[in-house]
Amino acid sequence: MRSGAASGHVGYFHEAFVYDSDEELLAVALPFLLDGVAAGEPTAVNLDERNAELVRRALPTGAEVTFLPVGDLYARPSVALRSYRELLASYVAAGAAQIRMVGQLPPVLLGSTWDWWARYESAINHVYDDFPLWGICAYDRRSTPSHVLADVARTHPRVARPDGGHETADLYTDPMSYLTEPRPVPLDPVQRTTPLVELIDPTPARARAEVRAADDGLLAPDSADGLVIAVSEVVSNALRHGEPPVRMRLWRAPDRIVVTVHDRGPGPKDPYAGLLPAGDGSDGGLGLWISHQSCDHVTHHRDAGGFTIRLTAGNPHFPV
């Protein structure tokens, strides 16, 4: 039997909470967590170090609240999806009728890589809906860019309020619509320079060779290998499923390598492409999923000229 505002709800009860002060964060987080403990529900916190300590000190001694280590969890959306599903499945296997979690994306993810985390926030409405999860996603209005807050309003079906209320979000957009919308992607500053490599209709083997040559020890071995595999997969997808010509460009910066692959086609039909493994890979979905596993940032961009995927290995964070 589920407790609280999610009582009677089936699946994921996904709420956003935008707060203006530490006091507001605690006003929502503490009752939420303590009500879960009182109901005997698995109750967890996944906040940054400062806010986790704020909540920890405010909880009564001995409160059975799990503080999850952020670690590499938020390295990539696909990693977060897999890790959370494994955790949620373990709670359900142990008999949980409801799981409570209050979490927060690290501030660095609200900058140049926000686009794929916005996709994550939308996609989890589907991906976690087979679990009895009540999740509150906290965003600090004082430090969160306005365009991020606009996406938060569209990716969360419900809103938690500091006074303890819970309401339906007016601007929520279903993932099937949100994930297929053309979305602006910040241009990496290195893309304003002349590419180190520019190829038309390269074979996957040629693409791999060019990435290896451009790397020349810049990236950690695992990162370099991941980019080689990702570029090979994306070029293969474009040649097989896209519309010619396929154009590959590569830039090398002191802390990263950026590769774009463009074709004149519309891109993948699956709105969850890259975030979830495709069934048979018939539309290039498996290759996109591999790229999301092995790169430090992946963007999708559709416009009148076709579809572009950008792969970054190394440091993906730049001022926007």
mmCIF file of C-alpha atoms in Angstrom:
data_model
loop_
_atom_site.group_PDB
_atom_site.id
_atom_site.type_symbol
_atom_site.label_atom_id
_atom_site.label_comp_id
_atom_site.label_asym_id
_atom_site.label_seq_id
_atom_site.Cartn_x
_atom_site.Cartn_y
_atom_site.Cartn_z
ATOM 1 C CA MET A 1 0.000 0.000 0.000
ATOM 2 C CA ARG A 2 1.521 3.324 -1.033
ATOM 3 C CA SER A 3 1.508 6.233 1.378
ATOM 4 C CA GLY A 4 1.226 10.003 1.061
ATOM 5 C CA ALA A 5 0.325 11.922 -2.074
ATOM 6 C CA ALA A 6 1.208 8.891 -4.227
ATOM 7 C CA SER A 7 -1.350 6.673 -2.486
ATOM 8 C CA GLY A 8 -3.341 4.820 -5.135
ATOM 9 C CA HIS A 9 -0.971 5.849 -7.925
ATOM 10 C CA VAL A 10 0.487 3.141 -10.164
ATOM 11 C CA GLY A 11 4.061 3.551 -11.389
ATOM 12 C CA TYR A 12 6.396 6.503 -11.092
ATOM 13 C CA PHE A 13 5.155 9.546 -9.153
ATOM 14 C CA HIS A 14 7.588 12.140 -10.533
ATOM 15 C CA GLU A 15 7.701 15.577 -8.921
ATOM 16 C CA ALA A 16 9.823 18.683 -9.338
ATOM 17 C CA PHE A 17 10.608 20.989 -6.458
ATOM 18 C CA VAL A 18 12.166 24.392 -7.153
ATOM 19 C CA TYR A 19 13.364 25.988 -3.930
ATOM 20 C CA ASP A 20 14.671 29.424 -3.008
ATOM 21 C CA SER A 21 16.462 28.699 0.269
ATOM 22 C CA ASP A 22 17.917 25.951 2.427
ATOM 23 C CA GLU A 23 14.860 26.288 4.650
ATOM 24 C CA GLU A 24 12.524 25.558 1.725
ATOM 25 C CA LEU A 25 14.574 22.501 0.739
ATOM 26 C CA LEU A 26 14.291 21.120 4.265
ATOM 27 C CA ALA A 27 10.593 22.032 4.478
ATOM 28 C CA VAL A 28 9.872 19.554 1.678
ATOM 29 C CA ALA A 29 12.652 16.979 2.076
ATOM 30 C CA LEU A 30 12.342 16.267 5.805
ATOM 31 C CA PRO A 31 8.594 15.440 5.977
ATOM 32 C CA PHE A 32 8.888 13.471 2.748
ATOM 33 C CA LEU A 33 11.735 11.351 4.102
ATOM 34 C CA LEU A 34 10.363 10.918 7.609
ATOM 35 C CA ASP A 35 6.914 9.921 6.351
ATOM 36 C CA GLY A 36 8.620 7.250 4.253
ATOM 37 C CA VAL A 37 10.550 5.959 7.254
ATOM 38 C CA ALA A 38 7.354 5.885 9.326
ATOM 39 C CA ALA A 39 5.611 3.890 6.587
ATOM 40 C CA GLY A 40 8.468 1.391 6.416
ATOM 41 C CA GLU A 41 9.311 2.359 2.837
ATOM 42 C CA PRO A 42 12.843 2.371 1.399
ATOM 43 C CA THR A 43 13.789 6.032 1.619
ATOM 44 C CA ALA A 44 16.869 7.526 -0.026
ATOM 45 C CA VAL A 45 18.674 10.802 -0.642
ATOM 46 C CA ASN A 46 20.863 11.577 -3.621
ATOM 47 C CA LEU A 47 21.917 15.210 -3.214
ATOM 48 C CA ASP A 48 25.238 16.967 -3.653
ATOM 49 C CA GLU A 49 27.626 16.882 -0.690
ATOM 50 C CA ARG A 50 26.527 20.200 0.803
ATOM 51 C CA ASN A 51 22.792 19.555 0.621
ATOM 52 C CA ALA A 52 23.150 15.931 1.697
ATOM 53 C CA GLU A 53 24.927 17.112 4.847
ATOM 54 C CA LEU A 54 22.230 19.750 5.394
ATOM 55 C CA VAL A 55 19.541 17.062 5.322
ATOM 56 C CA ARG A 56 21.596 14.578 7.328
ATOM 57 C CA ARG A 57 22.039 17.038 10.215
ATOM 58 C CA ALA A 58 18.338 17.902 10.231
ATOM 59 C CA LEU A 59 17.151 14.283 10.437
ATOM 60 C CA PRO A 60 16.557 12.692 13.830
ATOM 61 C CA THR A 61 19.328 10.427 15.061
ATOM 62 C CA GLY A 62 18.871 6.902 13.777
ATOM 63 C CA ALA A 63 16.427 7.759 10.978
ATOM 64 C CA GLU A 64 16.633 4.938 8.439
ATOM 65 C CA VAL A 65 17.387 7.077 5.394
ATOM 66 C CA THR A 66 19.929 5.896 2.847
ATOM 67 C CA PHE A 67 22.349 8.486 1.482
ATOM 68 C CA LEU A 68 23.403 7.319 -1.963
ATOM 69 C CA PRO A 69 26.956 8.054 -3.133
ATOM 70 C CA VAL A 70 26.832 10.283 -6.210
ATOM 71 C CA GLY A 71 30.241 9.112 -7.468
ATOM 72 C CA ASP A 72 30.128 8.331 -11.183
ATOM 73 C CA LEU A 73 26.342 7.862 -11.181
ATOM 74 C CA TYR A 74 25.815 11.062 -13.147
ATOM 75 C CA ALA A 75 28.688 10.579 -15.566
ATOM 76 C CA ARG A 76 26.179 9.824 -18.326
ATOM 77 C CA PRO A 77 22.376 9.580 -18.458
ATOM 78 C CA SER A 78 22.512 6.005 -19.733
ATOM 79 C CA VAL A 79 24.649 5.046 -16.700
ATOM 80 C CA ALA A 80 22.195 6.723 -14.330
ATOM 81 C CA LEU A 81 19.256 4.933 -15.952
ATOM 82 C CA ARG A 82 20.894 1.540 -15.623
ATOM 83 C CA SER A 83 22.091 2.108 -12.047
ATOM 84 C CA TYR A 84 18.771 3.426 -10.787
ATOM 85 C CA ARG A 85 16.808 0.611 -12.403
ATOM 86 C CA GLU A 86 19.055 -1.927 -10.701
ATOM 87 C CA LEU A 87 18.585 -0.190 -7.335
ATOM 88 C CA LEU A 88 14.807 0.105 -7.725
ATOM 89 C CA ALA A 89 14.527 -3.536 -8.792
ATOM 90 C CA SER A 90 16.400 -4.601 -5.660
ATOM 91 C CA TYR A 91 13.937 -2.704 -3.457
ATOM 92 C CA VAL A 92 10.946 -4.247 -5.225
ATOM 93 C CA ALA A 93 12.478 -7.712 -4.968
ATOM 94 C CA ALA A 94 12.740 -7.162 -1.218
ATOM 95 C CA GLY A 95 9.005 -6.410 -1.069
ATOM 96 C CA ALA A 96 8.798 -2.618 -1.289
ATOM 97 C CA ALA A 97 5.320 -1.284 -2.089
ATOM 98 C CA GLN A 98 6.698 2.240 -2.486
ATOM 99 C CA ILE A 99 10.180 3.732 -2.732
ATOM 100 C CA ARG A 100 10.885 7.367 -1.829
ATOM 101 C CA MET A 101 13.810 9.290 -3.176
ATOM 102 C CA VAL A 102 14.805 12.955 -3.186
ATOM 103 C CA GLY A 103 17.588 13.771 -5.616
ATOM 104 C CA GLN A 104 19.383 16.557 -7.376
ATOM 105 C CA LEU A 105 21.576 16.723 -10.448
ATOM 106 C CA PRO A 106 25.060 18.121 -9.729
ATOM 107 C CA PRO A 107 25.231 21.832 -10.691
ATOM 108 C CA VAL A 108 27.846 21.240 -13.388
ATOM 109 C CA LEU A 109 25.268 19.246 -15.380
ATOM 110 C CA LEU A 110 23.003 22.282 -15.718
ATOM 111 C CA GLY A 111 25.418 23.945 -18.145
ATOM 112 C CA SER A 112 26.730 22.808 -21.520
ATOM 113 C CA THR A 113 25.579 19.192 -21.075
ATOM 114 C CA TRP A 114 22.051 20.009 -19.873
ATOM 115 C CA ASP A 115 20.466 18.937 -23.184
ATOM 116 C CA TRP A 116 21.045 15.237 -22.585
ATOM 117 C CA TRP A 117 20.037 15.549 -18.916
ATOM 118 C CA ALA A 118 16.826 17.251 -20.018
ATOM 119 C CA ARG A 119 16.223 14.195 -22.216
ATOM 120 C CA TYR A 120 16.920 12.028 -19.156
ATOM 121 C CA GLU A 121 14.390 13.920 -17.004
ATOM 122 C CA SER A 122 11.771 13.416 -19.688
ATOM 123 C CA ALA A 123 12.621 9.793 -20.461
ATOM 124 C CA ILE A 124 12.457 8.576 -16.862
ATOM 125 C CA ASN A 125 8.714 9.213 -16.854
ATOM 126 C CA HIS A 126 8.602 6.121 -19.075
ATOM 127 C CA VAL A 127 11.746 4.264 -17.989
ATOM 128 C CA TYR A 128 10.905 4.143 -14.256
ATOM 129 C CA ASP A 129 7.159 3.748 -14.634
ATOM 130 C CA ASP A 130 7.277 0.029 -13.879
ATOM 131 C CA PHE A 131 8.443 0.801 -10.311
ATOM 132 C CA PRO A 132 6.435 2.174 -7.350
ATOM 133 C CA LEU A 133 8.795 5.129 -7.082
ATOM 134 C CA TRP A 134 7.937 8.512 -5.607
ATOM 135 C CA GLY A 135 10.759 10.787 -6.618
ATOM 136 C CA ILE A 136 11.263 14.485 -5.895
ATOM 137 C CA CYS A 137 13.800 16.231 -8.130
ATOM 138 C CA ALA A 138 15.117 19.338 -6.387
ATOM 139 C CA TYR A 139 16.347 22.412 -8.266
ATOM 140 C CA ASP A 140 17.829 25.493 -6.607
ATOM 141 C CA ARG A 141 16.264 28.557 -8.233
ATOM 142 C CA ARG A 142 19.210 30.686 -7.086
ATOM 143 C CA SER A 143 21.711 28.847 -9.272
ATOM 144 C CA THR A 144 19.656 27.118 -11.977
ATOM 145 C CA PRO A 145 19.514 28.856 -15.400
ATOM 146 C CA SER A 146 16.071 29.969 -16.544
ATOM 147 C CA HIS A 147 16.092 27.728 -19.639
ATOM 148 C CA VAL A 148 16.799 24.725 -17.397
ATOM 149 C CA LEU A 149 13.858 25.620 -15.170
ATOM 150 C CA ALA A 150 11.698 25.860 -18.298
ATOM 151 C CA ASP A 151 12.684 22.291 -19.204
ATOM 152 C CA VAL A 152 12.075 21.146 -15.620
ATOM 153 C CA ALA A 153 8.516 22.452 -15.858
ATOM 154 C CA ARG A 154 7.949 20.406 -19.015
ATOM 155 C CA THR A 155 9.578 17.150 -17.895
ATOM 156 C CA HIS A 156 7.921 16.692 -14.489
ATOM 157 C CA PRO A 157 4.215 15.787 -14.366
ATOM 158 C CA ARG A 158 3.850 17.026 -10.779
ATOM 159 C CA VAL A 159 5.145 19.780 -8.509
ATOM 160 C CA ALA A 160 5.902 19.710 -4.785
ATOM 161 C CA ARG A 161 5.380 22.961 -2.844
ATOM 162 C CA PRO A 162 7.153 24.245 0.291
ATOM 163 C CA ASP A 163 3.831 24.278 2.155
ATOM 164 C CA GLY A 164 3.539 20.517 1.716
ATOM 165 C CA GLY A 165 1.163 20.604 -1.220
ATOM 166 C CA HIS A 166 1.387 18.531 -4.393
ATOM 167 C CA GLU A 167 -0.158 19.591 -7.679
ATOM 168 C CA THR A 168 -0.283 18.660 -11.348
ATOM 169 C CA ALA A 169 2.193 20.552 -13.527
ATOM 170 C CA ASP A 170 0.476 22.724 -16.124
ATOM 171 C CA LEU A 171 3.328 22.638 -18.674
ATOM 172 C CA TYR A 172 4.204 18.933 -18.532
ATOM 173 C CA THR A 173 4.838 17.425 -21.974
ATOM 174 C CA ASP A 174 4.667 13.699 -22.664
ATOM 175 C CA PRO A 175 8.092 12.177 -23.473
ATOM 176 C CA MET A 176 6.932 10.975 -26.892
ATOM 177 C CA SER A 177 6.421 14.627 -27.843
ATOM 178 C CA TYR A 178 9.164 16.287 -25.799
ATOM 179 C CA LEU A 179 11.944 13.952 -26.957
ATOM 180 C CA THR A 180 11.140 14.384 -30.644
ATOM 181 C CA GLU A 181 11.053 18.185 -30.659
ATOM 182 C CA PRO A 182 13.881 20.027 -32.449
ATOM 183 C CA ARG A 183 16.030 21.443 -29.653
ATOM 184 C CA PRO A 184 18.799 24.056 -29.805
ATOM 185 C CA VAL A 185 22.167 22.730 -28.664
ATOM 186 C CA PRO A 186 24.945 25.066 -27.488
ATOM 187 C CA LEU A 187 27.806 25.120 -29.992
ATOM 188 C CA ASP A 188 31.063 23.881 -28.515
ATOM 189 C CA PRO A 189 33.530 26.796 -28.869
ATOM 190 C CA VAL A 190 35.974 24.510 -30.648
ATOM 191 C CA GLN A 191 33.437 24.158 -33.471
ATOM 192 C CA ARG A 192 34.046 27.800 -34.357
ATOM 193 C CA THR A 193 37.550 26.842 -35.457
ATOM 194 C CA THR A 194 38.674 24.961 -38.567
ATOM 195 C CA PRO A 195 38.174 21.182 -38.177
ATOM 196 C CA LEU A 196 41.284 19.063 -37.935
ATOM 197 C CA VAL A 197 39.517 16.427 -40.041
ATOM 198 C CA GLU A 198 36.655 16.754 -42.525
ATOM 199 C CA LEU A 199 35.499 13.758 -44.548
ATOM 200 C CA ILE A 200 32.617 13.048 -46.922
ATOM 201 C CA ASP A 201 31.112 9.541 -46.873
ATOM 202 C CA PRO A 202 33.987 7.989 -44.903
ATOM 203 C CA THR A 203 34.072 4.262 -44.290
ATOM 204 C CA PRO A 204 33.839 3.299 -40.621
ATOM 205 C CA ALA A 205 37.431 2.058 -40.838
ATOM 206 C CA ARG A 206 38.619 5.443 -42.128
ATOM 207 C CA ALA A 207 36.656 7.211 -39.400
ATOM 208 C CA ARG A 208 38.263 5.040 -36.718
ATOM 209 C CA ALA A 209 41.731 5.659 -38.105
ATOM 210 C CA GLU A 210 41.245 9.427 -38.132
ATOM 211 C CA VAL A 211 40.106 9.451 -34.506
ATOM 212 C CA ARG A 212 43.116 7.365 -33.479
ATOM 213 C CA ALA A 213 45.483 9.689 -35.305
ATOM 214 C CA ALA A 214 43.900 12.811 -33.867
ATOM 215 C CA ASP A 215 43.979 11.477 -30.307
ATOM 216 C CA ASP A 216 47.746 10.817 -30.216
ATOM 217 C CA GLY A 217 47.662 10.286 -26.453
ATOM 218 C CA LEU A 218 45.426 13.240 -25.535
ATOM 219 C CA LEU A 219 42.659 11.148 -24.018
ATOM 220 C CA ALA A 220 42.822 8.426 -21.419
ATOM 221 C CA PRO A 221 42.999 5.017 -23.169
ATOM 222 C CA ASP A 222 39.448 4.010 -22.205
ATOM 223 C CA SER A 223 38.076 7.366 -23.353
ATOM 224 C CA ALA A 224 39.939 7.159 -26.661
ATOM 225 C CA ASP A 225 38.729 3.602 -27.269
ATOM 226 C CA GLY A 226 35.162 4.652 -26.442
ATOM 227 C CA LEU A 227 35.261 7.533 -28.914
ATOM 228 C CA VAL A 228 36.690 5.304 -31.658
ATOM 229 C CA ILE A 229 33.858 2.812 -31.166
ATOM 230 C CA ALA A 230 31.210 5.538 -30.970
ATOM 231 C CA VAL A 231 32.370 7.321 -34.129
ATOM 232 C CA SER A 232 32.505 4.031 -36.007
ATOM 233 C CA GLU A 233 28.949 3.163 -34.926
ATOM 234 C CA VAL A 234 27.543 6.608 -35.722
ATOM 235 C CA VAL A 235 29.188 6.746 -39.155
ATOM 236 C CA SER A 236 27.858 3.252 -39.900
ATOM 237 C CA ASN A 237 24.361 4.368 -38.837
ATOM 238 C CA ALA A 238 24.491 7.443 -41.048
ATOM 239 C CA LEU A 239 25.666 5.462 -44.073
ATOM 240 C CA ARG A 240 23.068 2.729 -43.549
ATOM 241 C CA HIS A 241 20.037 4.664 -42.307
ATOM 242 C CA GLY A 242 20.638 8.303 -43.234
ATOM 243 C CA GLU A 243 20.602 10.207 -46.500
ATOM 244 C CA PRO A 244 23.849 11.131 -48.277
ATOM 245 C CA PRO A 245 26.170 12.812 -48.136
ATOM 246 C CA VAL A 246 27.508 11.816 -44.722
ATOM 247 C CA ARG A 247 29.923 14.421 -43.406
ATOM 248 C CA MET A 248 32.267 13.778 -40.499
ATOM 249 C CA ARG A 249 34.155 16.621 -38.809
ATOM 250 C CA LEU A 250 36.668 16.365 -35.977
ATOM 251 C CA TRP A 251 38.148 19.035 -33.693
ATOM 252 C CA ARG A 252 40.937 18.615 -31.146
ATOM 253 C CA ALA A 253 41.091 20.877 -28.080
ATOM 254 C CA PRO A 254 43.564 20.706 -25.173
ATOM 255 C CA ASP A 255 41.102 18.756 -23.014
ATOM 256 C CA ARG A 256 38.754 17.024 -25.448
ATOM 257 C CA ILE A 257 38.015 15.724 -28.926
ATOM 258 C CA VAL A 258 34.734 16.671 -30.592
ATOM 259 C CA VAL A 259 33.309 14.806 -33.592
ATOM 260 C CA THR A 260 30.143 15.584 -35.547
ATOM 261 C CA VAL A 261 28.469 13.284 -38.048
ATOM 262 C CA HIS A 262 25.779 14.804 -40.263
ATOM 263 C CA ASP A 263 23.492 13.400 -42.933
ATOM 264 C CA ARG A 264 20.432 14.786 -44.716
ATOM 265 C CA GLY A 265 17.994 12.328 -43.187
ATOM 266 C CA PRO A 266 15.553 12.960 -40.297
ATOM 267 C CA GLY A 267 17.480 10.921 -37.721
ATOM 268 C CA PRO A 268 16.190 8.027 -35.585
ATOM 269 C CA LYS A 269 12.440 7.594 -35.097
ATOM 270 C CA ASP A 270 12.760 6.200 -31.573
ATOM 271 C CA PRO A 271 12.432 9.103 -29.089
ATOM 272 C CA TYR A 272 14.497 7.156 -26.550
ATOM 273 C CA ALA A 273 17.366 6.520 -28.980
ATOM 274 C CA GLY A 274 20.661 6.531 -27.121
ATOM 275 C CA LEU A 275 19.098 6.411 -23.667
ATOM 276 C CA LEU A 276 17.790 2.854 -23.972
ATOM 277 C CA PRO A 277 19.226 -0.084 -25.925
ATOM 278 C CA ALA A 278 17.300 -0.687 -29.148
ATOM 279 C CA GLY A 279 15.686 -4.048 -29.715
ATOM 280 C CA ASP A 280 17.121 -5.109 -33.072
ATOM 281 C CA GLY A 281 19.128 -2.019 -33.985
ATOM 282 C CA SER A 282 17.225 -1.722 -37.246
ATOM 283 C CA ASP A 283 17.151 2.071 -37.070
ATOM 284 C CA GLY A 284 20.666 2.498 -35.740
ATOM 285 C CA GLY A 285 19.450 2.554 -32.149
ATOM 286 C CA LEU A 286 22.005 0.080 -30.850
ATOM 287 C CA GLY A 287 24.875 2.183 -32.206
ATOM 288 C CA LEU A 288 23.424 5.315 -30.621
ATOM 289 C CA TRP A 289 23.095 3.521 -27.298
ATOM 290 C CA ILE A 290 26.735 2.432 -27.519
ATOM 291 C CA SER A 291 27.800 6.021 -28.208
ATOM 292 C CA HIS A 292 25.885 7.246 -25.145
ATOM 293 C CA GLN A 293 27.667 4.632 -23.046
ATOM 294 C CA SER A 294 31.159 5.456 -24.254
ATOM 295 C CA CYS A 295 31.280 9.261 -24.745
ATOM 296 C CA ASP A 296 31.292 12.066 -22.187
ATOM 297 C CA HIS A 297 28.572 14.012 -24.003
ATOM 298 C CA VAL A 298 26.325 13.285 -26.972
ATOM 299 C CA THR A 299 23.966 15.757 -28.620
ATOM 300 C CA HIS A 300 21.238 15.224 -31.234
ATOM 301 C CA HIS A 301 20.229 18.066 -33.522
ATOM 302 C CA ARG A 302 17.558 18.086 -36.227
ATOM 303 C CA ASP A 303 16.899 20.939 -38.638
ATOM 304 C CA ALA A 304 15.860 21.474 -42.235
ATOM 305 C CA GLY A 305 19.298 20.341 -43.366
ATOM 306 C CA GLY A 306 19.150 16.941 -41.705
ATOM 307 C CA PHE A 307 20.388 15.234 -38.548
ATOM 308 C CA THR A 308 23.641 15.837 -36.684
ATOM 309 C CA ILE A 309 25.067 13.892 -33.786
ATOM 310 C CA ARG A 310 27.959 15.375 -31.807
ATOM 311 C CA LEU A 311 30.267 13.176 -29.759
ATOM 312 C CA THR A 312 32.614 14.551 -27.105
ATOM 313 C CA ALA A 313 35.360 12.613 -25.333
ATOM 314 C CA GLY A 314 37.234 14.370 -22.569
ATOM 315 C CA ASN A 315 35.952 17.411 -20.712
ATOM 316 C CA PRO A 316 32.476 18.312 -22.106
ATOM 317 C CA HIS A 317 31.892 21.316 -19.853
ATOM 318 C CA PHE A 318 32.363 24.772 -21.336
ATOM 319 C CA PRO A 319 30.830 28.183 -20.575
ATOM 320 C CA VAL A 320 27.426 28.803 -22.137
#
